Short mmCIF file of C-alpha atoms and ligand atoms in Angstrom, two decimals:
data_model
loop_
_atom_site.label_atom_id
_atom_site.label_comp_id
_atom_site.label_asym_id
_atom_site.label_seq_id
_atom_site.Cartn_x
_atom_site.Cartn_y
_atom_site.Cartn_z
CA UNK A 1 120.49 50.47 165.85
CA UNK A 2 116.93 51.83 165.92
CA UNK A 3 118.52 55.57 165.19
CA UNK A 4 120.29 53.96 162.35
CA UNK A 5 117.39 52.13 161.10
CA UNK A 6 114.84 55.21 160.73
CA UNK A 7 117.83 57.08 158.88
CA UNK A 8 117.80 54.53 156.38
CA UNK A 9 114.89 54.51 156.38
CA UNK A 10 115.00 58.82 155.97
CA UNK A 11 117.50 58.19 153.29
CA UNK A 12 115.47 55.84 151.38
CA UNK A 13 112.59 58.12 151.39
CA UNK A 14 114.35 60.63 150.18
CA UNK A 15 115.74 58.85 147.34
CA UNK A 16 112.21 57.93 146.44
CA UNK A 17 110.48 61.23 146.81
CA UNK A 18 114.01 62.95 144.34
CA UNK A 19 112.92 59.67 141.82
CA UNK A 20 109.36 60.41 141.24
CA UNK A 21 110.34 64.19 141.33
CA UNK A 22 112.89 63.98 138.88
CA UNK A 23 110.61 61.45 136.58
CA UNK A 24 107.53 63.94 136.60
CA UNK A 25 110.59 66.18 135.41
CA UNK A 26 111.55 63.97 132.63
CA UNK A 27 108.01 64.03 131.17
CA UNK A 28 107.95 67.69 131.36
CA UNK A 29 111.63 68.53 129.90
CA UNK A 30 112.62 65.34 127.68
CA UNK A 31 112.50 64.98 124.03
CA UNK A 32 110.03 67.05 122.63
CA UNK A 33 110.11 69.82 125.43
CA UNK A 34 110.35 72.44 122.36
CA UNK A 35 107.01 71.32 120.52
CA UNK A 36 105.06 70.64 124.26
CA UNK A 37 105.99 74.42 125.12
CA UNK A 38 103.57 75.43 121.78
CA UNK A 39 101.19 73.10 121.60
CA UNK A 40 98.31 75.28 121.82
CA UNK A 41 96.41 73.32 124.24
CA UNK A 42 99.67 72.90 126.54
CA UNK A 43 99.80 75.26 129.42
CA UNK A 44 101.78 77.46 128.05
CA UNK A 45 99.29 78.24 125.47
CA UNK A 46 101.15 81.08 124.26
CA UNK A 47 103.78 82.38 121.61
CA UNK A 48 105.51 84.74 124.05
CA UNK A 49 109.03 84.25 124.14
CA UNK A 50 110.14 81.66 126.82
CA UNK A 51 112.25 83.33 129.31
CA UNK A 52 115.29 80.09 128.75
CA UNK A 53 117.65 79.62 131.86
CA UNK A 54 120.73 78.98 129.32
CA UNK A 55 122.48 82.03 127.40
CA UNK A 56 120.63 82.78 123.92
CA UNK A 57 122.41 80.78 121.18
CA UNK A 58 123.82 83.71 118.37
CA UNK A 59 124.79 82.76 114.80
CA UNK A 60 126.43 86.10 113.11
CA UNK A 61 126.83 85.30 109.37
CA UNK A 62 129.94 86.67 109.28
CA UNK A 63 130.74 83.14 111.13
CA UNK A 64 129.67 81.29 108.24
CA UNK A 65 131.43 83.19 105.74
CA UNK A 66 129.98 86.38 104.49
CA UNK A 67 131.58 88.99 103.47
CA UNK A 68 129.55 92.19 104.16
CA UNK A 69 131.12 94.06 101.30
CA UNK A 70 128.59 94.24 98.88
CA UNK A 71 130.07 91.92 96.25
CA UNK A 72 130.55 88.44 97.38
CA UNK A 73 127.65 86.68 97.03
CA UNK A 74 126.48 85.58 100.59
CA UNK A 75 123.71 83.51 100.28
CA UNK A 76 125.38 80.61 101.44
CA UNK A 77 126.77 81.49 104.09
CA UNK A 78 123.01 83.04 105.33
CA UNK A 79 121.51 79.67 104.43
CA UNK A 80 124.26 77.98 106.92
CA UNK A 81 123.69 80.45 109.35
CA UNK A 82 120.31 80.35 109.63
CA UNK A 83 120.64 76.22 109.41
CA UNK A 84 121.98 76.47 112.81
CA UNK A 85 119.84 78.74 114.41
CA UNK A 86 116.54 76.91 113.15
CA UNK A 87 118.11 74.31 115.57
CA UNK A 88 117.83 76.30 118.60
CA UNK A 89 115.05 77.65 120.09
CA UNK A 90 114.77 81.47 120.63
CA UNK A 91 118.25 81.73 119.12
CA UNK A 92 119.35 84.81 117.11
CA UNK A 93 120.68 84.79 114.25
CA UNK A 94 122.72 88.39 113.08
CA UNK A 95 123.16 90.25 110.56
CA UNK A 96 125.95 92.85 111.90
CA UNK A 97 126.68 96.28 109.84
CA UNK A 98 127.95 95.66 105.99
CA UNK A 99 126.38 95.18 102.80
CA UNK A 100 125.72 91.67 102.28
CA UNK A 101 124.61 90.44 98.79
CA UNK A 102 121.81 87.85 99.30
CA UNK A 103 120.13 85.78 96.46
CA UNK A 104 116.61 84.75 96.91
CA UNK A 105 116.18 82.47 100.30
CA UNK A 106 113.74 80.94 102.14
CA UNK A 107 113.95 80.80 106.09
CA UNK A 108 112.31 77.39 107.42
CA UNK A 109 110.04 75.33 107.77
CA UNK A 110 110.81 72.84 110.64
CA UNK A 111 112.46 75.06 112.68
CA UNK A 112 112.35 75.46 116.39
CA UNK A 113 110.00 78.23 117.97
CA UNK A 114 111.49 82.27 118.68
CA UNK A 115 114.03 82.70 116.38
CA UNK A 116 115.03 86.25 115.99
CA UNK A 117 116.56 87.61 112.73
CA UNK A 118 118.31 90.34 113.83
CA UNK A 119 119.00 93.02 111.18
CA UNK A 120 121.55 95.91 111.80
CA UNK A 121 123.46 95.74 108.40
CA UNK A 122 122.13 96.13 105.05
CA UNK A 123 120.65 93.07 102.58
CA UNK A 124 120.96 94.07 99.02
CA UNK A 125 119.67 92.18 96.61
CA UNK A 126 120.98 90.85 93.36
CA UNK A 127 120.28 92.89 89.80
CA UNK A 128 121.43 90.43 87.61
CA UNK A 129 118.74 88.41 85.95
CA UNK A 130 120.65 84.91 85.75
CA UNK A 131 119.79 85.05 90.13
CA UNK A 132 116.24 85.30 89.42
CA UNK A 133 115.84 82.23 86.86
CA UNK A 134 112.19 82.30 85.15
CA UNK A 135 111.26 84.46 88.01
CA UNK A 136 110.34 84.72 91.42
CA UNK A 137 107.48 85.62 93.88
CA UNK A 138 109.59 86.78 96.62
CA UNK A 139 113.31 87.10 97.53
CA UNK A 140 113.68 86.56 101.52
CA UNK A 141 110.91 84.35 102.80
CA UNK A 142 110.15 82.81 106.16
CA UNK A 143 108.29 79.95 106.01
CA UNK A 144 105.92 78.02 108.29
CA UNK A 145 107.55 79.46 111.50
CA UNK A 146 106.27 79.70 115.02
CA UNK A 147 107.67 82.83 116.95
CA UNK A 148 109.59 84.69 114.37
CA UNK A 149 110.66 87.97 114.60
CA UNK A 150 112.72 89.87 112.19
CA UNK A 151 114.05 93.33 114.14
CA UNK A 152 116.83 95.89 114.28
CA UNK A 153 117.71 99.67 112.50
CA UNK A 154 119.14 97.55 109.54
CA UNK A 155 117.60 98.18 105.68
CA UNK A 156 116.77 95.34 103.10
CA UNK A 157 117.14 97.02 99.69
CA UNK A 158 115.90 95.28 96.58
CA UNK A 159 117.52 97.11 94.18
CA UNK A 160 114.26 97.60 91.97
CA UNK A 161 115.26 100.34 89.94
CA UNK A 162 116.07 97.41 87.57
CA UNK A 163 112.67 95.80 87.23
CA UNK A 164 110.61 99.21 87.15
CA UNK A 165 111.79 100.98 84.36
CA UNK A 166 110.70 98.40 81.27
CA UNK A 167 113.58 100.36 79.40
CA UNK A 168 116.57 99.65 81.88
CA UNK A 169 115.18 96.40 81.79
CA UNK A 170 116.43 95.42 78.16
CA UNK A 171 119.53 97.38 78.27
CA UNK A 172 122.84 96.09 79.76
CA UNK A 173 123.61 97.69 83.21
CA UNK A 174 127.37 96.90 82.65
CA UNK A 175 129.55 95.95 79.66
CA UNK A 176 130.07 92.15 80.51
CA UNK A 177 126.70 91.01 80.32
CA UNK A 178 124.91 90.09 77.04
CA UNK A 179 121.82 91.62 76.15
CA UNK A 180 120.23 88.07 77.16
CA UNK A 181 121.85 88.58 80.55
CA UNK A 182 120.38 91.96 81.99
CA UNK A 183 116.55 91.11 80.93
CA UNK A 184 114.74 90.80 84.02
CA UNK A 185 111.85 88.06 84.24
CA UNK A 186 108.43 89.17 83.90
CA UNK A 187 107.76 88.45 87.36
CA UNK A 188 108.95 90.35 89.75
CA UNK A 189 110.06 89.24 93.14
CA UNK A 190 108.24 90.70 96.76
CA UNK A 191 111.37 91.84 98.88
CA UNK A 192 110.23 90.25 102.40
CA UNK A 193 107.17 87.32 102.58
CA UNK A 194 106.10 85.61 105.63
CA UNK A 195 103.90 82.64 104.88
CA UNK A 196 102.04 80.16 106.90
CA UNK A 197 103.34 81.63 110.42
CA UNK A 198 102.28 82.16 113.41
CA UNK A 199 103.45 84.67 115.96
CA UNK A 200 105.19 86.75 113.41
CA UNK A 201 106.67 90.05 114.92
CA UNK A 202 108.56 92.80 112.41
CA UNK A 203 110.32 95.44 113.90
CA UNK A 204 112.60 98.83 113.40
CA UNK A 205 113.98 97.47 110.01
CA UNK A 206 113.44 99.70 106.80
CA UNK A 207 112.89 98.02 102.84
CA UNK A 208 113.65 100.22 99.74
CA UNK A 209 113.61 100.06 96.38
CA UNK A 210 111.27 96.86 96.12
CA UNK A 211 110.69 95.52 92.95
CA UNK A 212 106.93 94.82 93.78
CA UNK A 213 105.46 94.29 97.19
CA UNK A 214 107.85 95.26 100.26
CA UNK A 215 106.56 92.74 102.80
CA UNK A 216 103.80 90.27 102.64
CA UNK A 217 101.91 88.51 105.18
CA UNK A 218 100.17 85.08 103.67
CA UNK A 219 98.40 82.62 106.32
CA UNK A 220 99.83 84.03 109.02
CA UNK A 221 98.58 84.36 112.52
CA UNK A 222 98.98 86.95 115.06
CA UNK A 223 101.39 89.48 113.47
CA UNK A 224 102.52 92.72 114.66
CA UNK A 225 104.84 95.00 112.54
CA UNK A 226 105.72 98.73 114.24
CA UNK A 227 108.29 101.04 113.65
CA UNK A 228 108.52 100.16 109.98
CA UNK A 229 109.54 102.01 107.13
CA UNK A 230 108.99 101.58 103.37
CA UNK A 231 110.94 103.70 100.87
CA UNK A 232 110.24 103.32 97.52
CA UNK A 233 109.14 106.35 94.92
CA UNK A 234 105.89 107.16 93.88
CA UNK A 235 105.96 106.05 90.61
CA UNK A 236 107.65 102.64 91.52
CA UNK A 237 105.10 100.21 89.64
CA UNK A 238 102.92 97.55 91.77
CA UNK A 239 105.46 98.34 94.87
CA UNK A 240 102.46 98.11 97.63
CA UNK A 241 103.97 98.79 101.21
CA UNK A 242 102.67 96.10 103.23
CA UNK A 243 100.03 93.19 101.89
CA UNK A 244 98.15 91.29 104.35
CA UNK A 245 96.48 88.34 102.59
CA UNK A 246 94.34 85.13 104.21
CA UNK A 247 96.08 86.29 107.76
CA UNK A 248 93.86 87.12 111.26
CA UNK A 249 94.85 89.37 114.42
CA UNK A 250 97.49 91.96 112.54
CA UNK A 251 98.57 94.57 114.23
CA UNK A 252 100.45 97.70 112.10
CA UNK A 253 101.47 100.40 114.33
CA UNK A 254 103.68 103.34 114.31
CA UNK A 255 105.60 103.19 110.44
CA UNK A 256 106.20 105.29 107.74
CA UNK A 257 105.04 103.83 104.85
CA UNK A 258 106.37 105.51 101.51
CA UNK A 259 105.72 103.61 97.68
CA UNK A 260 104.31 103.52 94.32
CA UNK A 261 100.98 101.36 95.07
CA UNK A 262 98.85 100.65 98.18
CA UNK A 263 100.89 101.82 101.53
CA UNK A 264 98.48 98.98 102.58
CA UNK A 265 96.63 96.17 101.38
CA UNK A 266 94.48 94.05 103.16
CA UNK A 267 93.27 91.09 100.94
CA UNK A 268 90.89 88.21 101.01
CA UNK A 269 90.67 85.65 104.09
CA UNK A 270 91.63 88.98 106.04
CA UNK A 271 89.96 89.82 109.66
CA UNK A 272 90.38 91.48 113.23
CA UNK A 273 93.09 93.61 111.50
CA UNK A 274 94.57 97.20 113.42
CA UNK A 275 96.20 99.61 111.84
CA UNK A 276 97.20 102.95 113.54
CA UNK A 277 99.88 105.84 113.84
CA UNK A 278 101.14 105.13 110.60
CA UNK A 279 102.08 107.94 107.46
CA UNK A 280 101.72 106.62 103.91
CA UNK A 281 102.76 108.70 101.00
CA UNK A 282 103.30 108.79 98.61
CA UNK A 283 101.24 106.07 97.49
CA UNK A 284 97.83 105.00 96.76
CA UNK A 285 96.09 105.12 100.53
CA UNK A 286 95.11 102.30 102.44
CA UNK A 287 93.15 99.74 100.58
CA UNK A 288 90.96 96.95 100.94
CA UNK A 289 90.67 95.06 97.95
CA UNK A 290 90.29 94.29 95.08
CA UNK A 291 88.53 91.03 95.79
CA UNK A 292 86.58 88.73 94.10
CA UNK A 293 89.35 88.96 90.92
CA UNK A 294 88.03 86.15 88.44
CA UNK A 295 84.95 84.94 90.21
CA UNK A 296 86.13 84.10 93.64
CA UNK A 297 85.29 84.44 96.68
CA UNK A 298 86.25 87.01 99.52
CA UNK A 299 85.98 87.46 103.42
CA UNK A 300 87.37 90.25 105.08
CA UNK A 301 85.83 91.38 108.33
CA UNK A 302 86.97 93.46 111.71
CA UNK A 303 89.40 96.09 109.83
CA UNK A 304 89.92 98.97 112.09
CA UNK A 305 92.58 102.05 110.16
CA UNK A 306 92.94 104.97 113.47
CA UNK A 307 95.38 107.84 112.86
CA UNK A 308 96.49 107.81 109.50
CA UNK A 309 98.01 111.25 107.93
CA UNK A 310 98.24 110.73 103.90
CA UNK A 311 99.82 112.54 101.84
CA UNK A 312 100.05 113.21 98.14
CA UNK A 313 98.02 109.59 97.85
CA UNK A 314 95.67 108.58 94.89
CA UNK A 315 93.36 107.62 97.25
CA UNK A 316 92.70 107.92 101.29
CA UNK A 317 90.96 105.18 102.50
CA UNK A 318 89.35 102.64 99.67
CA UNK A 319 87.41 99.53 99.18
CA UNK A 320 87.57 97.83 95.49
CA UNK A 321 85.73 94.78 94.48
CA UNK A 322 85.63 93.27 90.93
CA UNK A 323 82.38 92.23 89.68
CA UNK A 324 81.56 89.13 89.49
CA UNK A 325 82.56 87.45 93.15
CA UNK A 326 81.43 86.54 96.10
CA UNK A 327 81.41 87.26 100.09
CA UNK A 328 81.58 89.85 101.56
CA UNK A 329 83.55 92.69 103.51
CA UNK A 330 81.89 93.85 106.93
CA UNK A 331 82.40 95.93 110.11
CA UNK A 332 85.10 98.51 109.08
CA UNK A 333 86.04 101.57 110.78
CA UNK A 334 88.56 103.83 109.00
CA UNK A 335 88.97 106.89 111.94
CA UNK A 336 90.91 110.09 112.07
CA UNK A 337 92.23 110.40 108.76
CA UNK A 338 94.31 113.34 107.71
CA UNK A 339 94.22 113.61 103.96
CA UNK A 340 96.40 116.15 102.21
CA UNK A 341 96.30 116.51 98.86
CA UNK A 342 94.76 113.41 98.12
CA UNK A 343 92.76 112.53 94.63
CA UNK A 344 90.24 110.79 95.94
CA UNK A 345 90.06 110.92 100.07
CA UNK A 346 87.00 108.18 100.41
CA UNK A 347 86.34 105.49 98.00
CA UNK A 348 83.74 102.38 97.81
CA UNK A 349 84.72 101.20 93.89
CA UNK A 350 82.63 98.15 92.99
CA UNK A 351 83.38 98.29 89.49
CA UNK A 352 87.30 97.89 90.24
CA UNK A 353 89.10 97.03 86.69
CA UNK A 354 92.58 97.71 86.17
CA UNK A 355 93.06 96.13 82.95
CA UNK A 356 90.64 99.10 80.83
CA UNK A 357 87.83 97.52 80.48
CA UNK A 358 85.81 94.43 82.08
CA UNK A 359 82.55 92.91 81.76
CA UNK A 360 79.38 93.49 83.92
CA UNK A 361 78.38 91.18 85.63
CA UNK A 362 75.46 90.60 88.65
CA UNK A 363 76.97 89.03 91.54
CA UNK A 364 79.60 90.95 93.31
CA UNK A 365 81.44 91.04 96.90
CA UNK A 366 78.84 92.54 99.38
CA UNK A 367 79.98 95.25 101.12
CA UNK A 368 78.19 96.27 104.79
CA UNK A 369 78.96 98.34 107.95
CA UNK A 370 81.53 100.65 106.83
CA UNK A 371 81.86 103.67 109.08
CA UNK A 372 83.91 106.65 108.33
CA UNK A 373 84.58 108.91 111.56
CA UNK A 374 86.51 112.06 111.59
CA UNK A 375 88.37 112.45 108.10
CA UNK A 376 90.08 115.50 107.49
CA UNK A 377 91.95 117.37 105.06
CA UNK A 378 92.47 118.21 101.39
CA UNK A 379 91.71 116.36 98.20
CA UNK A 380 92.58 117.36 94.62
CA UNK A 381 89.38 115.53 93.01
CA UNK A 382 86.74 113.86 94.47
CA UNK A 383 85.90 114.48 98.15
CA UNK A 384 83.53 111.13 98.27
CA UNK A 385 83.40 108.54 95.91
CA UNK A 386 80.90 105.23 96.62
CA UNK A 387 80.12 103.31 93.59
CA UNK A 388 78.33 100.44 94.43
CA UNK A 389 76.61 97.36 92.85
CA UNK A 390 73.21 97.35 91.39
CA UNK A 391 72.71 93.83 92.48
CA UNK A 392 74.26 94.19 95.65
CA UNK A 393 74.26 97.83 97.09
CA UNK A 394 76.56 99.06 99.82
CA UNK A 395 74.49 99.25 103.10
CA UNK A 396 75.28 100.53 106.72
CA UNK A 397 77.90 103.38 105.53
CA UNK A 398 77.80 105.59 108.24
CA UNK A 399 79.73 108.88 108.03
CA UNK A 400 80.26 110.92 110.90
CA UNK A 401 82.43 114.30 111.08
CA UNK A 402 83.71 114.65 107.75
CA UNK A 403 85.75 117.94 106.72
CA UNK A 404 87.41 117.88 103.01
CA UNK A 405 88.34 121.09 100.90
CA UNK A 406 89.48 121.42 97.92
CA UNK A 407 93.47 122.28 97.30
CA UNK A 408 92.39 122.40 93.25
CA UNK A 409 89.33 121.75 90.98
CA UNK A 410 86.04 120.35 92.60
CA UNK A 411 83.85 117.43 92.11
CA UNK A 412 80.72 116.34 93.73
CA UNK A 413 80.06 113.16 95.97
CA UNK A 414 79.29 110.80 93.66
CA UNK A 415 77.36 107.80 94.76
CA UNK A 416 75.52 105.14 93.69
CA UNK A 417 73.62 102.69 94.77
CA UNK A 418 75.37 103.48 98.67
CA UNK A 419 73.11 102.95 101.89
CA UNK A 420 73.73 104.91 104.89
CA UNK A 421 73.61 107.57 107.40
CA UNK A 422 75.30 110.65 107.78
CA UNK A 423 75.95 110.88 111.83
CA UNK A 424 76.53 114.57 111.29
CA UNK A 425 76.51 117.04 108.66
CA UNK A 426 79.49 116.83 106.79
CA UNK A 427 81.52 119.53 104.22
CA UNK A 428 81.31 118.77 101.48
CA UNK A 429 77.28 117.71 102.09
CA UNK A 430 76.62 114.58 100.62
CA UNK A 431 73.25 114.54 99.53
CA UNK A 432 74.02 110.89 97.82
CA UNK A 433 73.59 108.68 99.82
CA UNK A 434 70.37 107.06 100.38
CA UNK A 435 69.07 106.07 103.56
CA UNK A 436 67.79 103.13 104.99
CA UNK A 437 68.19 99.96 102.86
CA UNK A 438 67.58 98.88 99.77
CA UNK A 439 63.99 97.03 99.19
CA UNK A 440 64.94 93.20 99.19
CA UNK A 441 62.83 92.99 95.31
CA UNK A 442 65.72 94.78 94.24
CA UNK A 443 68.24 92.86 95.57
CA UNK A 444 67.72 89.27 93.69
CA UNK A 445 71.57 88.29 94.67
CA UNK A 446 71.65 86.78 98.52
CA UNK A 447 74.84 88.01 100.36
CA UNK A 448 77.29 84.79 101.07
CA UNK A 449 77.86 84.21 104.26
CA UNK A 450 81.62 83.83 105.36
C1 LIG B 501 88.31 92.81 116.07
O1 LIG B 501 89.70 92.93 115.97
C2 LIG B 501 90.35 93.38 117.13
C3 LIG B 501 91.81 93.50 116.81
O2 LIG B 501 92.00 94.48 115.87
C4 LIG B 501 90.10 92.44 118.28
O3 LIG B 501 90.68 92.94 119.45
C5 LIG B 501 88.61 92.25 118.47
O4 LIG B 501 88.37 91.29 119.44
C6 LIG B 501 87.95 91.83 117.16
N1 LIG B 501 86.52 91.79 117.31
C7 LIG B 501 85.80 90.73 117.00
C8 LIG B 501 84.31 90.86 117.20
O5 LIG B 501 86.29 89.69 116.59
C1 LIG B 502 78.21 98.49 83.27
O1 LIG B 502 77.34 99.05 84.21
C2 LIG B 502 77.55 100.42 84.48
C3 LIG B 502 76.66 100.84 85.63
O2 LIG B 502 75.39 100.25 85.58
C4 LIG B 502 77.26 101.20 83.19
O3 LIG B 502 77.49 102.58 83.41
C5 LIG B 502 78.20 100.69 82.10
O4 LIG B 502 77.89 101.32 80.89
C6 LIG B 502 78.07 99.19 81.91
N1 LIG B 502 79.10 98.73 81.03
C7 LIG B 502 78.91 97.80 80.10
C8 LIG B 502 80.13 97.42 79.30
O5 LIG B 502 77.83 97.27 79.90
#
């Protein structure tokens, strides 16, 4: 009786003890378990990939219809695809080998967190105009995402040759479209945008042939592209490599970044931003800028560029501001840059204008604590180029091993109104630069804070 009793009693304490175990369980796992895992303040407090217990969910397109053979339109069946993945979280959804014909597409929002896009086939886009309506900003866009990452040896083509050449453009590229038919809007699509992301990773996968920008980052968080190519030709117009805009903690690493504009361009609302091991060329360099376009106002801090080898670029490493703005652009190291034939190797352009001529004007985009260590190479016309605002002068441009020769013709330094220090002597010598810092009587315009 008594053994009996206490086993009851055993049992019933066990019974308890799995209840309140399996309840402080419930409030862990049930419901929203997805959203608690990346809530920032949860304990997780991360956007690594969770390491899930059950098999990773796949959706192949191919599944949902597509073809793969480079004629059937397979948008839809990419929308559906990704439909169900954006159910799942860290699900995959594939894109296996074949030419699939995609139509402009946006991935998300309200999706759950890790999906990964994975790309081993080839995305081509449409070149008829009717696909593009009025016009488009981009063509495959992920939207408001957490934990997206878009990998794989696969290529995303955008078929540009039709938007470039203003010609092709109003000619009919086959014999059963009207005139009407084959013009292409006036604005032209970027191939791959993320926007409003966080934990954004970009991996392996190749774009060509962009009409304008290959891939854009816009109010993202935390991204990190590597192993990246861009292959576009030189005289592509407006086809900038990557363009990092209003984003934080970027990481670019290890890609080969070929096009007709900047290989990169870091814009306003930019900061803590890496870039290293990377080739651009052809191109126009790595830029930061231009800001302050129209009056506005522009923050870009913490932008570190470490072994870069350019070649053939308009310009190495650059810095353009319109006049006229406001903010400024601080603490930037550009480091062991190999410049081969390159017009213009360094450049600080406050006067930037690409529309022939624009109006002076006082106020301008503040530019401090620029540092330029070990940059090496060739240039074809200026070695050193700083032209800065009278209002606002560059100050704290530090130079420090600097070795450019000429591969033809010869210019001088040219600088003006540029503030800094040369760490060591450099070849060319650049006698322009003034040191110390400009006398605040000649500075009536404050520097915004950001
Ligand atoms: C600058 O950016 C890097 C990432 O490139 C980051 O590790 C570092 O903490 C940032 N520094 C500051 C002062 O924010
Ligand atoms: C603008 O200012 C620059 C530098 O001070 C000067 O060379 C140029 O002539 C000015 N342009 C106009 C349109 O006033």
């Amino acid at each position: 009786m008594m053994e009996m009793c206490s086993f009851k009693s055993l049992a019933l304490a066990i019974l308890i003890a799995l209840f309140v175990w399996s309840s402080s369980f419930e409030t862990l796992c049930s419901g929203r378990e997805m959203k608690v895992r990346y809530t920032p303040d949860s304990m997780y407090n991360s956007y690594q990939p969770y390491e899930s217990v059950m098999t990773t969910a796949s959706f192949n397109v191919l599944n949902f219809g597509a073809k793969g053979d480079g004629q059937t339109d397979d948008t839809k069946a990419f929308g559906e695809a990704w439909e169900a993945a954006c159910k799942v979280e860290a699900s995959i959804m594939v894109v296996p080998n074949g030419v699939f014909l995609v139509g402009p597409i946006t991935f998300g929002p309200d999706c759950q967190p890790n999906i990964v896009f994975q790309l081993d086939g080839k995305i081509i886009a449409p070149t008829s105009s009717n696909a593009w309506g009025s016009g488009l900003l981009q063509w495959l866009e992920f939207k408001n995402l957490k934990g997206i990452t878009v990998k794989g040896a696969g290529i995303i083509d955008g078929q540009g040759s039709v938007w470039w050449n203003d010609l092709a453009k109003y000619l009919p590229t086959d014999a059963s479209m009207s005139y009407e038919d084959s013009k292409m809007p006036s604005t032209k699509p970027t191939v791959l945008r993320f926007y409003g992301s966080e934990g954004v990773t970009v991996t392996g996968i190749t774009i060509q042939n962009s009409p304008q920008t290959h891939l854009k980052f816009d109010t993202c968080k935390t991204v990190q592209v590597s192993s990246f190519t861009t292959s576009s030709p030189g005289d592509s117009p407006n086809t900038d490599g990557i363009h990092v805009q209003n984003s934080q903690d970027v990481l670019i690493y290890s890609s080969n970044l070929a096009c007709g504009d900047d290989c990169v361009s870091i814009q306003a609302g930019c900061s803590n931003i890496y870039i290293h091991d990377v080739k651009c060329g052809p191109g126009h360099g790595i830029s930061i800028g231009g800001l302050g376009k129209d009056g506005s106002k522009a923050c870009v801090s913490n932008i570190t560029v470490r072994n870069v080898a350019m070649q053939n670029t308009l310009t190495g490493v650059r810095i353009k501001t319109w006049q006229g703005g406001s903010g400024s652009v601080q603490q930037v190291m550009f480091s062991n840059i190999q410049v081969s034939d390159v017009k213009t190797p360094i450049m600080i352009d406050q006067f930037y204008c690409d529309k022939g001529k624009c109006q002076n004007k006082s106020s301008a985009v503040s530019i401090s604590d620029i540092n330029y260590v070990n940059i090496q190479g060739t240039y074809t016309q200026t070695p050193v180029y700083f032209a800065c605002s009278d209002s606002l002068p560059c100050t704290g441009v530090s130079l420090t091993t600097i070795a450019l020769k000429p591969s033809e013709g010869y210019q001088q330094p040219f600088c003006w109104e540029a503030y800094g220090e040369l760490k060591t002597s450099t070849e060319p010598p650049i006698s322009c630069l003034k040191t110390g810092a400009p006398s605040k009587s000649n500075v009536p315009y404050s520097r915004d804070s950001c």
